[in-house]
Amino acid sequence: MSVKAALREQRIETPSWAYGNSGTRFKVFAQQGVPRTPFEKIDDAAEVHRCTGIAPTVALHIPWDKVEDYGELAGYARERGVELGTINANVFQDDDYRLGSVTHPDAAVRRKAIGHLLECVDIMDQTGSRDLKLWFADGLNYPGQDNLRARQDRLAEALRETYQRLGADQRMLLEYKLFEPAFYATDVPDWGTAYAHCLQLGDRAKVVIDTGHHAPGTNIEFIVSVLLRAGKLGAFDFNSRFYADDDLMAGAADPFQLFRIMHEIVLADALTPAAGIAFMLDQCHNIEPKIPAIIRSVLNVQEATAKALLVDAEALSAAQRDGDVLAANGALMDAYNTDVRPLLRELRAEQGLDPDPMAAYRRSGYAERIVQERVGGQAAGWGA
Ligand code: PSV
Ligand code: MN
C-alpha cells in the first residue's frame, strides 16, 4: 500500500473530556466557549474532524457524558459527520471509592462498581460503540493497607462478570497506569498485569497503552511490539509527558517516541482500522485553547505516522540481517528526519480538505462563535 493510501485509512478518536475544562489539583483555569453538554462536545469534535479529516469518532466518559437518550446523542453526532466511539467507565469519583472500586474490601462497594461497568455496556448497546475502556484508580497508599493478592482476585472477578456481559462484537480494553492516585501500590500498574488479566478473560479483552502511564525511560515501543505479537494490543491513549501523567498534547515533548511507536504499528501492518487497534487521544488542555490543541495533537500523530510509513523496510531489514548497526539506525533516522508536511498538505488537498488544518480552524470563526453562543449554564469539566 502506498504511503498516501495508508494515511487515508488512518483514524484517530478524540476524547469528549478534552473539550471541557480541566486543570491540576491546584487550579482549573476556566476557558470561554467551553461546551456545557455532551451535545456541544460533539459539535467541537465534529469541528476537529472537519479540519483534519481523520478524527471521525469521539470517546465518551460516563457519567461525565450522561444523557437521557444515547440514541439521540448518536444521531446528533451522525448528523454532524462523526460517531460515538469508546465508552470510558468512571469508578473513581465517588466517595464510596476511597479504598478502591472493583478491588474494594467491601463487597457492597464492589457490587456498585460492577453495576456501573455493566451500565456502561448497556450504553454501548445504545451508542453502537465497540469498546469499553476500563481504568481503575484502585490501589494502596500504605504497606499492609489491604491484601495485594486478594485485590487481584476481586479485580479478576469484576472483569469476568463485565466481560461476560459484552455482546459478540464488543471488546473490553484494560488500561494500566504506574501510579496515581495510589502511591504505594496500584492494582493495574503495568502492561504485564493488564495482559495477564486479558489473557484469562479471552480474545475480546485487550490492553490499552496510555503513553503517559509509564516510568521515565520506559521503552514504550517495546511494549507495543510485545502486545502486537501476542495479539493483545487493543488501543492507545496518546498524550505527552515530561514527569508523570501530564496529559499534554500528543507528540509535544517527544515526537521521536511517537514515531518509534508508529514504526512498530506499521511493521505489524496494524494501522488500518481492520487491524482493530483504536488510536485515541487522552489529553487535557489546561492552559491552551482546547480545539486547536486537539487539532495539533491529531496532526502530530499523523506526522509521526507518515514518517513511520516512509521507513525503507527493505533497506532496514537488509541492514539488520547484515548486522550493520549504523545503516539500520540510519534507515530509521532518514525517515524520521523527513519533512512530511508537504506530503500531508498534498494529501489533504486531494481529499478536499484545507491543506493547513490549524489555519482552517483559525479562519473558520468557530472559536469566536462558541464564545458568543455558549453563555450561561455550567461549563463541562471534571475538575471545574
Ligand atoms: C487515567 O489517568 C486516564 O488515563 C484514564 O484513561 C481515564 O479514563 C482518563 O485518564 C480520564 O482523564
Ligand atoms: Mn488514559
mmCIF file of C-alpha atoms and ligand atoms in Angstrom:
data_model
loop_
_atom_site.group_PDB
_atom_site.id
_atom_site.type_symbol
_atom_site.label_atom_id
_atom_site.label_comp_id
_atom_site.label_asym_id
_atom_site.label_seq_id
_atom_site.Cartn_x
_atom_site.Cartn_y
_atom_site.Cartn_z
ATOM 1 C CA MET A 1 0.000 0.000 0.000
ATOM 2 C CA SER A 2 1.327 3.456 -0.818
ATOM 3 C CA VAL A 3 2.120 5.923 1.937
ATOM 4 C CA LYS A 4 -0.803 8.114 0.940
ATOM 5 C CA ALA A 5 -3.236 5.200 0.747
ATOM 6 C CA ALA A 6 -2.235 4.117 4.258
ATOM 7 C CA LEU A 7 -2.636 7.654 5.581
ATOM 8 C CA ARG A 8 -6.074 7.903 4.020
ATOM 9 C CA GLU A 9 -7.197 4.987 6.190
ATOM 10 C CA GLN A 10 -5.900 6.422 9.457
ATOM 11 C CA ARG A 11 -8.445 7.193 12.198
ATOM 12 C CA ILE A 12 -7.836 8.995 15.482
ATOM 13 C CA GLU A 13 -10.501 9.197 18.174
ATOM 14 C CA THR A 14 -10.753 12.353 20.270
ATOM 15 C CA PRO A 15 -11.865 12.333 23.927
ATOM 16 C CA SER A 16 -15.000 14.229 24.939
ATOM 17 C CA TRP A 17 -13.331 15.350 28.182
ATOM 18 C CA ALA A 18 -10.537 17.165 26.321
ATOM 19 C CA TYR A 19 -13.130 19.709 25.145
ATOM 20 C CA GLY A 20 -14.187 20.526 28.711
ATOM 21 C CA ASN A 21 -12.423 22.485 31.417
ATOM 22 C CA SER A 22 -9.657 20.693 33.252
ATOM 23 C CA GLY A 23 -6.700 21.536 35.383
ATOM 24 C CA THR A 24 -4.370 20.370 38.060
ATOM 25 C CA ARG A 25 -5.187 19.790 41.712
ATOM 26 C CA PHE A 26 -4.059 23.377 42.224
ATOM 27 C CA LYS A 27 -6.281 25.274 39.797
ATOM 28 C CA VAL A 28 -8.700 24.912 36.925
ATOM 29 C CA PHE A 29 -8.399 27.902 34.593
ATOM 30 C CA ALA A 30 -11.860 28.035 33.059
ATOM 31 C CA GLN A 31 -11.989 28.957 29.383
ATOM 32 C CA GLN A 32 -14.699 30.754 27.445
ATOM 33 C CA GLY A 33 -16.791 28.887 24.918
ATOM 34 C CA VAL A 34 -16.343 25.528 26.617
ATOM 35 C CA PRO A 35 -19.139 23.010 25.932
ATOM 36 C CA ARG A 36 -21.868 22.748 28.523
ATOM 37 C CA THR A 37 -23.371 19.489 27.358
ATOM 38 C CA PRO A 38 -22.256 16.275 25.644
ATOM 39 C CA PHE A 39 -24.011 17.614 22.541
ATOM 40 C CA GLU A 40 -21.747 20.660 22.465
ATOM 41 C CA LYS A 41 -18.704 18.428 22.972
ATOM 42 C CA ILE A 42 -19.830 16.549 19.862
ATOM 43 C CA ASP A 43 -20.021 19.856 17.992
ATOM 44 C CA ASP A 44 -16.376 20.529 18.892
ATOM 45 C CA ALA A 45 -15.291 17.017 17.948
ATOM 46 C CA ALA A 46 -17.052 17.454 14.603
ATOM 47 C CA GLU A 47 -15.116 20.679 14.061
ATOM 48 C CA VAL A 48 -11.822 18.836 14.705
ATOM 49 C CA HIS A 49 -12.868 16.197 12.171
ATOM 50 C CA ARG A 50 -13.923 18.857 9.642
ATOM 51 C CA CYS A 51 -10.464 20.420 9.840
ATOM 52 C CA THR A 52 -8.351 17.239 9.950
ATOM 53 C CA GLY A 53 -10.465 14.661 8.091
ATOM 54 C CA ILE A 54 -9.123 11.833 10.282
ATOM 55 C CA ALA A 55 -10.937 12.186 13.618
ATOM 56 C CA PRO A 56 -14.407 10.749 12.875
ATOM 57 C CA THR A 57 -15.188 9.374 16.341
ATOM 58 C CA VAL A 58 -15.403 10.771 19.846
ATOM 59 C CA ALA A 59 -14.958 8.809 23.070
ATOM 60 C CA LEU A 60 -17.440 9.301 25.901
ATOM 61 C CA HIS A 61 -16.781 9.152 29.645
ATOM 62 C CA ILE A 62 -19.669 8.047 31.866
ATOM 63 C CA PRO A 63 -21.102 9.731 33.935
ATOM 64 C CA TRP A 64 -19.445 12.914 32.614
ATOM 65 C CA ASP A 65 -21.356 12.425 29.353
ATOM 66 C CA LYS A 66 -24.545 11.011 30.791
ATOM 67 C CA VAL A 67 -27.649 11.839 28.705
ATOM 68 C CA GLU A 68 -31.267 10.748 28.781
ATOM 69 C CA ASP A 69 -31.204 9.246 25.327
ATOM 70 C CA TYR A 70 -27.971 7.856 23.895
ATOM 71 C CA GLY A 71 -29.670 7.043 20.615
ATOM 72 C CA GLU A 72 -30.427 10.744 20.247
ATOM 73 C CA LEU A 73 -26.785 11.635 21.019
ATOM 74 C CA ALA A 74 -25.567 9.101 18.453
ATOM 75 C CA GLY A 75 -27.985 10.551 15.871
ATOM 76 C CA TYR A 76 -26.835 14.085 16.687
ATOM 77 C CA ALA A 77 -23.224 13.002 16.162
ATOM 78 C CA ARG A 78 -24.016 11.313 12.876
ATOM 79 C CA GLU A 79 -25.761 14.427 11.557
ATOM 80 C CA ARG A 80 -22.548 16.321 12.245
ATOM 81 C CA GLY A 81 -20.363 13.796 10.465
ATOM 82 C CA VAL A 82 -18.929 11.969 13.463
ATOM 83 C CA GLU A 83 -19.803 8.888 15.511
ATOM 84 C CA LEU A 84 -19.681 7.945 19.154
ATOM 85 C CA GLY A 85 -16.680 5.796 19.966
ATOM 86 C CA THR A 86 -15.257 4.130 23.033
ATOM 87 C CA ILE A 87 -17.201 4.221 26.284
ATOM 88 C CA ASN A 88 -14.977 5.006 29.272
ATOM 89 C CA ALA A 89 -16.160 3.838 32.666
ATOM 90 C CA ASN A 90 -15.623 6.024 35.696
ATOM 91 C CA VAL A 91 -15.353 4.306 39.066
ATOM 92 C CA PHE A 92 -13.000 6.834 40.603
ATOM 93 C CA GLN A 93 -15.091 9.851 41.542
ATOM 94 C CA ASP A 94 -17.479 8.640 44.178
ATOM 95 C CA ASP A 95 -16.915 8.868 47.934
ATOM 96 C CA ASP A 96 -17.573 5.136 48.170
ATOM 97 C CA TYR A 97 -14.389 4.510 46.179
ATOM 98 C CA ARG A 98 -11.945 5.940 48.733
ATOM 99 C CA LEU A 99 -10.429 2.481 49.274
ATOM 100 C CA GLY A 100 -10.985 1.254 45.746
ATOM 101 C CA SER A 101 -13.806 0.276 43.408
ATOM 102 C CA VAL A 102 -13.724 -3.251 41.971
ATOM 103 C CA THR A 103 -10.937 -4.222 44.393
ATOM 104 C CA HIS A 104 -12.537 -2.615 47.452
ATOM 105 C CA PRO A 105 -12.544 -4.836 50.567
ATOM 106 C CA ASP A 106 -16.305 -4.317 50.970
ATOM 107 C CA ALA A 107 -18.425 -6.461 48.641
ATOM 108 C CA ALA A 108 -21.200 -3.830 48.570
ATOM 109 C CA VAL A 109 -18.842 -1.240 47.073
ATOM 110 C CA ARG A 110 -17.544 -3.770 44.572
ATOM 111 C CA ARG A 111 -21.136 -4.531 43.554
ATOM 112 C CA LYS A 112 -21.803 -0.832 42.998
ATOM 113 C CA ALA A 113 -18.666 -0.505 40.851
ATOM 114 C CA ILE A 114 -19.521 -3.587 38.786
ATOM 115 C CA GLY A 115 -23.035 -2.187 38.389
ATOM 116 C CA HIS A 116 -21.513 0.890 36.771
ATOM 117 C CA LEU A 117 -19.385 -1.200 34.414
ATOM 118 C CA LEU A 118 -22.469 -3.158 33.346
ATOM 119 C CA GLU A 119 -24.377 0.095 32.869
ATOM 120 C CA CYS A 120 -21.590 1.207 30.540
ATOM 121 C CA VAL A 121 -22.159 -1.905 28.417
ATOM 122 C CA ASP A 122 -25.890 -1.034 28.297
ATOM 123 C CA ILE A 123 -24.850 2.387 26.989
ATOM 124 C CA MET A 124 -22.605 0.783 24.369
ATOM 125 C CA ASP A 125 -25.610 -1.147 23.116
ATOM 126 C CA GLN A 126 -27.397 2.152 22.552
ATOM 127 C CA THR A 127 -24.484 4.124 21.094
ATOM 128 C CA GLY A 128 -23.274 1.263 18.914
ATOM 129 C CA SER A 129 -19.818 1.516 20.499
ATOM 130 C CA ARG A 130 -17.441 -1.371 20.066
ATOM 131 C CA ASP A 131 -15.123 -0.758 23.006
ATOM 132 C CA LEU A 132 -15.446 -0.447 26.757
ATOM 133 C CA LYS A 133 -12.338 1.147 28.227
ATOM 134 C CA LEU A 134 -11.540 0.447 31.855
ATOM 135 C CA TRP A 135 -9.111 2.286 34.047
ATOM 136 C CA PHE A 136 -9.145 1.788 37.789
ATOM 137 C CA ALA A 137 -7.791 4.262 40.309
ATOM 138 C CA ASP A 138 -7.655 1.336 42.734
ATOM 139 C CA GLY A 139 -4.572 0.903 44.832
ATOM 140 C CA LEU A 140 -2.980 1.384 48.220
ATOM 141 C CA ASN A 141 -1.158 4.221 49.872
ATOM 142 C CA TYR A 142 0.407 2.178 52.655
ATOM 143 C CA PRO A 143 2.011 -1.231 53.071
ATOM 144 C CA GLY A 144 -0.413 -3.529 54.859
ATOM 145 C CA GLN A 145 -3.440 -1.412 53.962
ATOM 146 C CA ASP A 146 -5.026 -4.375 52.150
ATOM 147 C CA ASN A 147 -4.121 -7.779 50.787
ATOM 148 C CA LEU A 148 -2.427 -7.333 47.402
ATOM 149 C CA ARG A 149 -3.319 -10.790 46.139
ATOM 150 C CA ALA A 150 -6.935 -10.704 47.285
ATOM 151 C CA ARG A 151 -7.332 -7.457 45.376
ATOM 152 C CA GLN A 152 -6.163 -9.197 42.199
ATOM 153 C CA ASP A 153 -8.808 -11.883 42.801
ATOM 154 C CA ARG A 154 -11.525 -9.245 43.229
ATOM 155 C CA LEU A 155 -10.344 -7.459 40.105
ATOM 156 C CA ALA A 156 -10.417 -10.695 38.096
ATOM 157 C CA GLU A 157 -13.949 -11.413 39.309
ATOM 158 C CA ALA A 158 -15.245 -7.964 38.318
ATOM 159 C CA LEU A 159 -13.578 -8.135 34.920
ATOM 160 C CA ARG A 160 -15.017 -11.608 34.323
ATOM 161 C CA GLU A 161 -18.581 -10.522 35.104
ATOM 162 C CA THR A 162 -18.277 -7.477 32.864
ATOM 163 C CA TYR A 163 -16.617 -9.440 30.075
ATOM 164 C CA GLN A 164 -19.441 -11.965 30.120
ATOM 165 C CA ARG A 165 -21.966 -9.157 29.656
ATOM 166 C CA LEU A 166 -20.310 -7.935 26.423
ATOM 167 C CA GLY A 167 -22.006 -8.565 23.095
ATOM 168 C CA ALA A 168 -20.294 -10.686 20.459
ATOM 169 C CA ASP A 169 -18.889 -7.616 18.666
ATOM 170 C CA GLN A 170 -17.915 -5.707 21.774
ATOM 171 C CA ARG A 171 -14.490 -5.581 23.391
ATOM 172 C CA MET A 172 -13.007 -4.769 26.767
ATOM 173 C CA LEU A 173 -9.920 -2.560 26.851
ATOM 174 C CA LEU A 174 -7.938 -2.629 30.088
ATOM 175 C CA GLU A 175 -5.704 0.343 30.817
ATOM 176 C CA TYR A 176 -2.769 0.284 33.215
ATOM 177 C CA LYS A 177 -1.034 3.133 34.992
ATOM 178 C CA LEU A 178 2.136 3.081 37.048
ATOM 179 C CA PHE A 179 0.825 5.133 39.950
ATOM 180 C CA GLU A 180 -1.653 7.858 40.915
ATOM 181 C CA PRO A 181 -3.851 8.325 42.794
ATOM 182 C CA ALA A 182 -2.406 5.473 44.869
ATOM 183 C CA PHE A 183 1.280 5.821 45.685
ATOM 184 C CA TYR A 184 2.376 2.585 47.346
ATOM 185 C CA ALA A 185 0.714 0.002 45.099
ATOM 186 C CA THR A 186 -1.626 0.194 42.137
ATOM 187 C CA ASP A 187 -3.840 -2.756 41.242
ATOM 188 C CA VAL A 188 -3.210 -2.485 37.482
ATOM 189 C CA PRO A 189 0.188 -0.764 37.406
ATOM 190 C CA ASP A 190 1.723 -2.141 34.221
ATOM 191 C CA TRP A 191 1.167 -3.884 30.909
ATOM 192 C CA GLY A 192 2.091 -7.262 32.395
ATOM 193 C CA THR A 193 -0.738 -7.141 34.915
ATOM 194 C CA ALA A 194 -3.209 -5.922 32.299
ATOM 195 C CA TYR A 195 -2.007 -8.596 29.880
ATOM 196 C CA ALA A 196 -2.355 -11.373 32.462
ATOM 197 C CA HIS A 197 -5.969 -10.409 33.163
ATOM 198 C CA CYS A 198 -6.812 -10.025 29.469
ATOM 199 C CA LEU A 199 -5.288 -13.398 28.701
ATOM 200 C CA GLN A 200 -7.521 -15.076 31.275
ATOM 201 C CA LEU A 201 -10.610 -13.276 30.013
ATOM 202 C CA GLY A 202 -10.432 -14.179 26.334
ATOM 203 C CA ASP A 203 -9.996 -12.841 22.814
ATOM 204 C CA ARG A 204 -12.087 -9.742 23.208
ATOM 205 C CA ALA A 205 -10.095 -8.395 26.163
ATOM 206 C CA LYS A 206 -7.141 -6.252 25.103
ATOM 207 C CA VAL A 207 -4.619 -3.921 26.671
ATOM 208 C CA VAL A 208 -4.645 -0.126 26.303
ATOM 209 C CA ILE A 209 -1.342 1.714 26.241
ATOM 210 C CA ASP A 210 -1.663 5.238 27.585
ATOM 211 C CA THR A 211 1.644 6.839 26.645
ATOM 212 C CA GLY A 212 1.671 8.856 29.877
ATOM 213 C CA HIS A 213 1.420 5.875 32.208
ATOM 214 C CA HIS A 214 4.995 4.628 32.476
ATOM 215 C CA ALA A 215 8.107 5.264 34.475
ATOM 216 C CA PRO A 216 10.542 7.722 32.890
ATOM 217 C CA GLY A 217 12.793 5.968 30.408
ATOM 218 C CA THR A 218 10.374 3.116 29.689
ATOM 219 C CA ASN A 219 10.725 1.819 26.146
ATOM 220 C CA ILE A 220 7.078 2.054 25.117
ATOM 221 C CA GLU A 221 7.616 0.745 21.597
ATOM 222 C CA PHE A 222 8.951 -2.466 23.112
ATOM 223 C CA ILE A 223 5.642 -2.907 24.933
ATOM 224 C CA VAL A 224 3.827 -2.138 21.676
ATOM 225 C CA SER A 225 5.773 -4.832 19.845
ATOM 226 C CA VAL A 226 5.239 -7.461 22.563
ATOM 227 C CA LEU A 227 1.495 -6.834 22.761
ATOM 228 C CA LEU A 228 1.134 -6.767 18.982
ATOM 229 C CA ARG A 229 2.947 -10.082 18.746
ATOM 230 C CA ALA A 230 0.576 -11.551 21.330
ATOM 231 C CA GLY A 231 -2.498 -10.128 19.580
ATOM 232 C CA LYS A 232 -3.347 -8.272 22.780
ATOM 233 C CA LEU A 233 -2.885 -4.615 21.864
ATOM 234 C CA GLY A 234 -6.340 -3.045 21.755
ATOM 235 C CA ALA A 235 -5.798 0.685 21.827
ATOM 236 C CA PHE A 236 -3.689 3.713 22.570
ATOM 237 C CA ASP A 237 -4.417 6.698 24.736
ATOM 238 C CA PHE A 238 -1.953 9.145 23.206
ATOM 239 C CA ASN A 239 -0.667 12.121 25.125
ATOM 240 C CA SER A 240 2.654 13.612 26.071
ATOM 241 C CA ARG A 241 4.504 13.613 29.366
ATOM 242 C CA PHE A 242 7.534 15.181 30.976
ATOM 243 C CA TYR A 243 7.102 13.971 34.560
ATOM 244 C CA ALA A 244 4.083 11.758 35.212
ATOM 245 C CA ASP A 245 0.611 11.538 33.713
ATOM 246 C CA ASP A 246 0.866 15.062 32.314
ATOM 247 C CA ASP A 247 -1.797 14.583 29.606
ATOM 248 C CA LEU A 248 -0.171 17.161 27.331
ATOM 249 C CA MET A 249 -0.574 17.268 23.545
ATOM 250 C CA ALA A 250 0.495 14.012 21.875
ATOM 251 C CA GLY A 251 3.902 14.321 20.281
ATOM 252 C CA ALA A 252 4.697 17.575 22.081
ATOM 253 C CA ALA A 253 7.601 16.514 24.285
ATOM 254 C CA ASP A 254 8.885 13.526 22.369
ATOM 255 C CA PRO A 255 7.770 13.276 18.736
ATOM 256 C CA PHE A 256 10.558 10.733 18.204
ATOM 257 C CA GLN A 257 8.913 8.369 20.684
ATOM 258 C CA LEU A 258 5.622 8.715 18.827
ATOM 259 C CA PHE A 259 7.451 7.894 15.589
ATOM 260 C CA ARG A 260 9.049 4.812 17.169
ATOM 261 C CA ILE A 261 5.645 3.631 18.373
ATOM 262 C CA MET A 262 4.096 4.159 14.942
ATOM 263 C CA HIS A 263 7.027 2.347 13.350
ATOM 264 C CA GLU A 264 6.075 -0.782 15.321
ATOM 265 C CA ILE A 265 2.484 -0.341 14.222
ATOM 266 C CA VAL A 266 3.459 -0.018 10.572
ATOM 267 C CA LEU A 267 5.799 -3.033 10.805
ATOM 268 C CA ALA A 268 2.861 -5.094 12.090
ATOM 269 C CA ASP A 269 0.532 -3.689 9.418
ATOM 270 C CA ALA A 270 -1.746 -2.575 12.252
ATOM 271 C CA LEU A 271 -2.573 0.944 11.085
ATOM 272 C CA THR A 272 -5.710 0.096 9.174
ATOM 273 C CA PRO A 273 -8.985 0.112 11.150
ATOM 274 C CA ALA A 274 -9.416 -3.540 10.140
ATOM 275 C CA ALA A 275 -6.464 -4.410 12.404
ATOM 276 C CA GLY A 276 -8.609 -3.450 15.395
ATOM 277 C CA ILE A 277 -6.267 -1.048 17.179
ATOM 278 C CA ALA A 278 -8.101 2.051 18.427
ATOM 279 C CA PHE A 279 -5.893 5.135 18.212
ATOM 280 C CA MET A 280 -7.256 7.579 20.745
ATOM 281 C CA LEU A 281 -6.121 10.764 22.399
ATOM 282 C CA ASP A 282 -6.445 11.135 26.172
ATOM 283 C CA GLN A 283 -5.467 14.675 26.967
ATOM 284 C CA CYS A 284 -6.388 17.736 28.948
ATOM 285 C CA HIS A 285 -5.787 21.257 27.727
ATOM 286 C CA ASN A 286 -5.354 23.323 30.828
ATOM 287 C CA ILE A 287 -3.608 26.466 29.618
ATOM 288 C CA GLU A 288 -4.009 26.376 25.825
ATOM 289 C CA PRO A 289 -7.181 26.733 23.719
ATOM 290 C CA LYS A 290 -8.668 23.270 23.535
ATOM 291 C CA ILE A 291 -9.930 22.715 19.993
ATOM 292 C CA PRO A 292 -6.761 23.858 18.193
ATOM 293 C CA ALA A 293 -4.700 21.881 20.731
ATOM 294 C CA ILE A 294 -6.638 18.774 19.781
ATOM 295 C CA ILE A 295 -6.184 19.536 16.082
ATOM 296 C CA ARG A 296 -2.441 19.955 16.709
ATOM 297 C CA SER A 297 -2.344 16.605 18.552
ATOM 298 C CA VAL A 298 -4.141 14.805 15.731
ATOM 299 C CA LEU A 299 -1.675 16.312 13.249
ATOM 300 C CA ASN A 300 1.278 15.266 15.417
ATOM 301 C CA VAL A 301 0.073 11.659 15.355
ATOM 302 C CA GLN A 302 -0.487 11.902 11.608
ATOM 303 C CA GLU A 303 3.009 13.306 11.020
ATOM 304 C CA ALA A 304 4.627 10.581 13.134
ATOM 305 C CA THR A 305 2.643 8.012 11.150
ATOM 306 C CA ALA A 306 3.688 9.462 7.797
ATOM 307 C CA LYS A 307 7.335 9.298 8.867
ATOM 308 C CA ALA A 308 6.917 5.710 10.050
ATOM 309 C CA LEU A 309 5.396 4.816 6.680
ATOM 310 C CA LEU A 310 8.442 6.309 4.945
ATOM 311 C CA VAL A 311 10.887 3.904 6.586
ATOM 312 C CA ASP A 312 12.595 1.925 3.846
ATOM 313 C CA ALA A 313 11.585 -1.507 5.137
ATOM 314 C CA GLU A 314 13.808 -3.409 2.719
ATOM 315 C CA ALA A 315 16.900 -1.349 3.494
ATOM 316 C CA LEU A 316 16.144 -1.695 7.191
ATOM 317 C CA SER A 317 15.815 -5.464 7.183
ATOM 318 C CA ALA A 318 18.868 -5.863 4.920
ATOM 319 C CA ALA A 319 20.922 -3.788 7.358
ATOM 320 C CA GLN A 320 19.538 -5.813 10.275
ATOM 321 C CA ARG A 321 20.383 -9.073 8.523
ATOM 322 C CA ASP A 322 23.909 -7.868 7.797
ATOM 323 C CA GLY A 323 24.360 -6.710 11.364
ATOM 324 C CA ASP A 324 25.027 -3.219 10.014
ATOM 325 C CA VAL A 325 24.069 -1.247 13.100
ATOM 326 C CA LEU A 326 24.679 2.188 11.650
ATOM 327 C CA ALA A 327 22.828 1.532 8.395
ATOM 328 C CA ALA A 328 19.842 0.110 10.306
ATOM 329 C CA ASN A 329 19.683 3.075 12.619
ATOM 330 C CA GLY A 330 20.204 5.357 9.593
ATOM 331 C CA ALA A 331 17.181 3.860 7.840
ATOM 332 C CA LEU A 332 15.002 4.887 10.763
ATOM 333 C CA MET A 333 16.581 8.312 11.132
ATOM 334 C CA ASP A 334 16.276 9.108 7.422
ATOM 335 C CA ALA A 335 12.539 8.587 7.663
ATOM 336 C CA TYR A 336 12.212 10.433 10.951
ATOM 337 C CA ASN A 337 14.152 13.420 9.628
ATOM 338 C CA THR A 338 11.996 13.749 6.515
ATOM 339 C CA ASP A 339 9.735 16.790 6.435
ATOM 340 C CA VAL A 340 6.367 15.151 5.748
ATOM 341 C CA ARG A 341 4.355 18.343 5.899
ATOM 342 C CA PRO A 342 4.356 18.908 2.098
ATOM 343 C CA LEU A 343 3.135 15.317 1.563
ATOM 344 C CA LEU A 344 0.346 15.793 4.102
ATOM 345 C CA ARG A 345 -0.699 19.116 2.582
ATOM 346 C CA GLU A 346 -0.920 17.429 -0.808
ATOM 347 C CA LEU A 347 -2.911 14.526 0.637
ATOM 348 C CA ARG A 348 -5.415 16.871 2.279
ATOM 349 C CA ALA A 349 -5.857 18.891 -0.898
ATOM 350 C CA GLU A 350 -6.560 15.662 -2.792
ATOM 351 C CA GLN A 351 -9.234 14.814 -0.211
ATOM 352 C CA GLY A 352 -10.908 18.198 -0.491
ATOM 353 C CA LEU A 353 -9.603 19.306 2.907
ATOM 354 C CA ASP A 354 -7.810 22.518 3.708
ATOM 355 C CA PRO A 355 -4.077 21.734 3.441
ATOM 356 C CA ASP A 356 -3.476 23.586 6.715
ATOM 357 C CA PRO A 357 -5.977 22.422 9.393
ATOM 358 C CA MET A 358 -4.694 24.836 12.057
ATOM 359 C CA ALA A 359 -5.196 27.804 9.721
ATOM 360 C CA ALA A 360 -8.551 26.423 8.581
ATOM 361 C CA TYR A 361 -9.729 26.404 12.185
ATOM 362 C CA ARG A 362 -8.434 29.927 12.834
ATOM 363 C CA ARG A 363 -10.181 31.230 9.716
ATOM 364 C CA SER A 364 -13.447 29.389 10.383
ATOM 365 C CA GLY A 365 -14.650 31.773 13.097
ATOM 366 C CA TYR A 366 -15.716 28.733 15.169
ATOM 367 C CA ALA A 367 -13.694 29.851 18.204
ATOM 368 C CA GLU A 368 -15.371 33.270 18.238
ATOM 369 C CA ARG A 369 -18.803 31.766 17.613
ATOM 370 C CA ILE A 370 -18.713 29.377 20.582
ATOM 371 C CA VAL A 371 -17.550 32.156 22.898
ATOM 372 C CA GLN A 372 -20.590 34.210 21.837
ATOM 373 C CA GLU A 373 -23.074 31.361 21.860
ATOM 374 C CA ARG A 374 -22.086 29.397 24.947
ATOM 375 C CA VAL A 375 -23.098 31.872 27.570
ATOM 376 C CA GLY A 376 -24.722 30.766 30.808
ATOM 377 C CA GLY A 377 -25.127 27.218 32.003
ATOM 378 C CA GLN A 378 -22.439 25.085 33.564
ATOM 379 C CA ALA A 379 -19.259 24.566 31.559
ATOM 380 C CA ALA A 380 -18.316 20.901 31.316
ATOM 381 C CA GLY A 381 -15.292 19.752 33.202
ATOM 382 C CA TRP A 382 -14.317 17.047 35.631
ATOM 383 C CA GLY A 383 -12.379 19.456 37.754
ATOM 384 C CA ALA A 384 -14.283 22.694 37.160
HETATM 385 C C1 PSV B 1 -6.352 7.844 33.868
HETATM 386 O O1 PSV B 1 -5.303 8.690 34.208
HETATM 387 C C2 PSV B 1 -6.784 8.044 32.435
HETATM 388 O O2 PSV B 1 -5.671 7.945 31.579
HETATM 389 C C3 PSV B 1 -7.869 7.080 32.030
HETATM 390 O O3 PSV B 1 -7.848 6.850 30.661
HETATM 391 C C4 PSV B 1 -9.088 7.838 32.396
HETATM 392 O O4 PSV B 1 -10.271 7.354 31.880
HETATM 393 C C5 PSV B 1 -8.710 9.201 31.889
HETATM 394 O O5 PSV B 1 -7.338 9.325 32.241
HETATM 395 C C6 PSV B 1 -9.537 10.284 32.464
HETATM 396 O O6 PSV B 1 -8.990 11.544 32.270
HETATM 397 MN MN MN B 2 -5.850 7.172 29.597
#
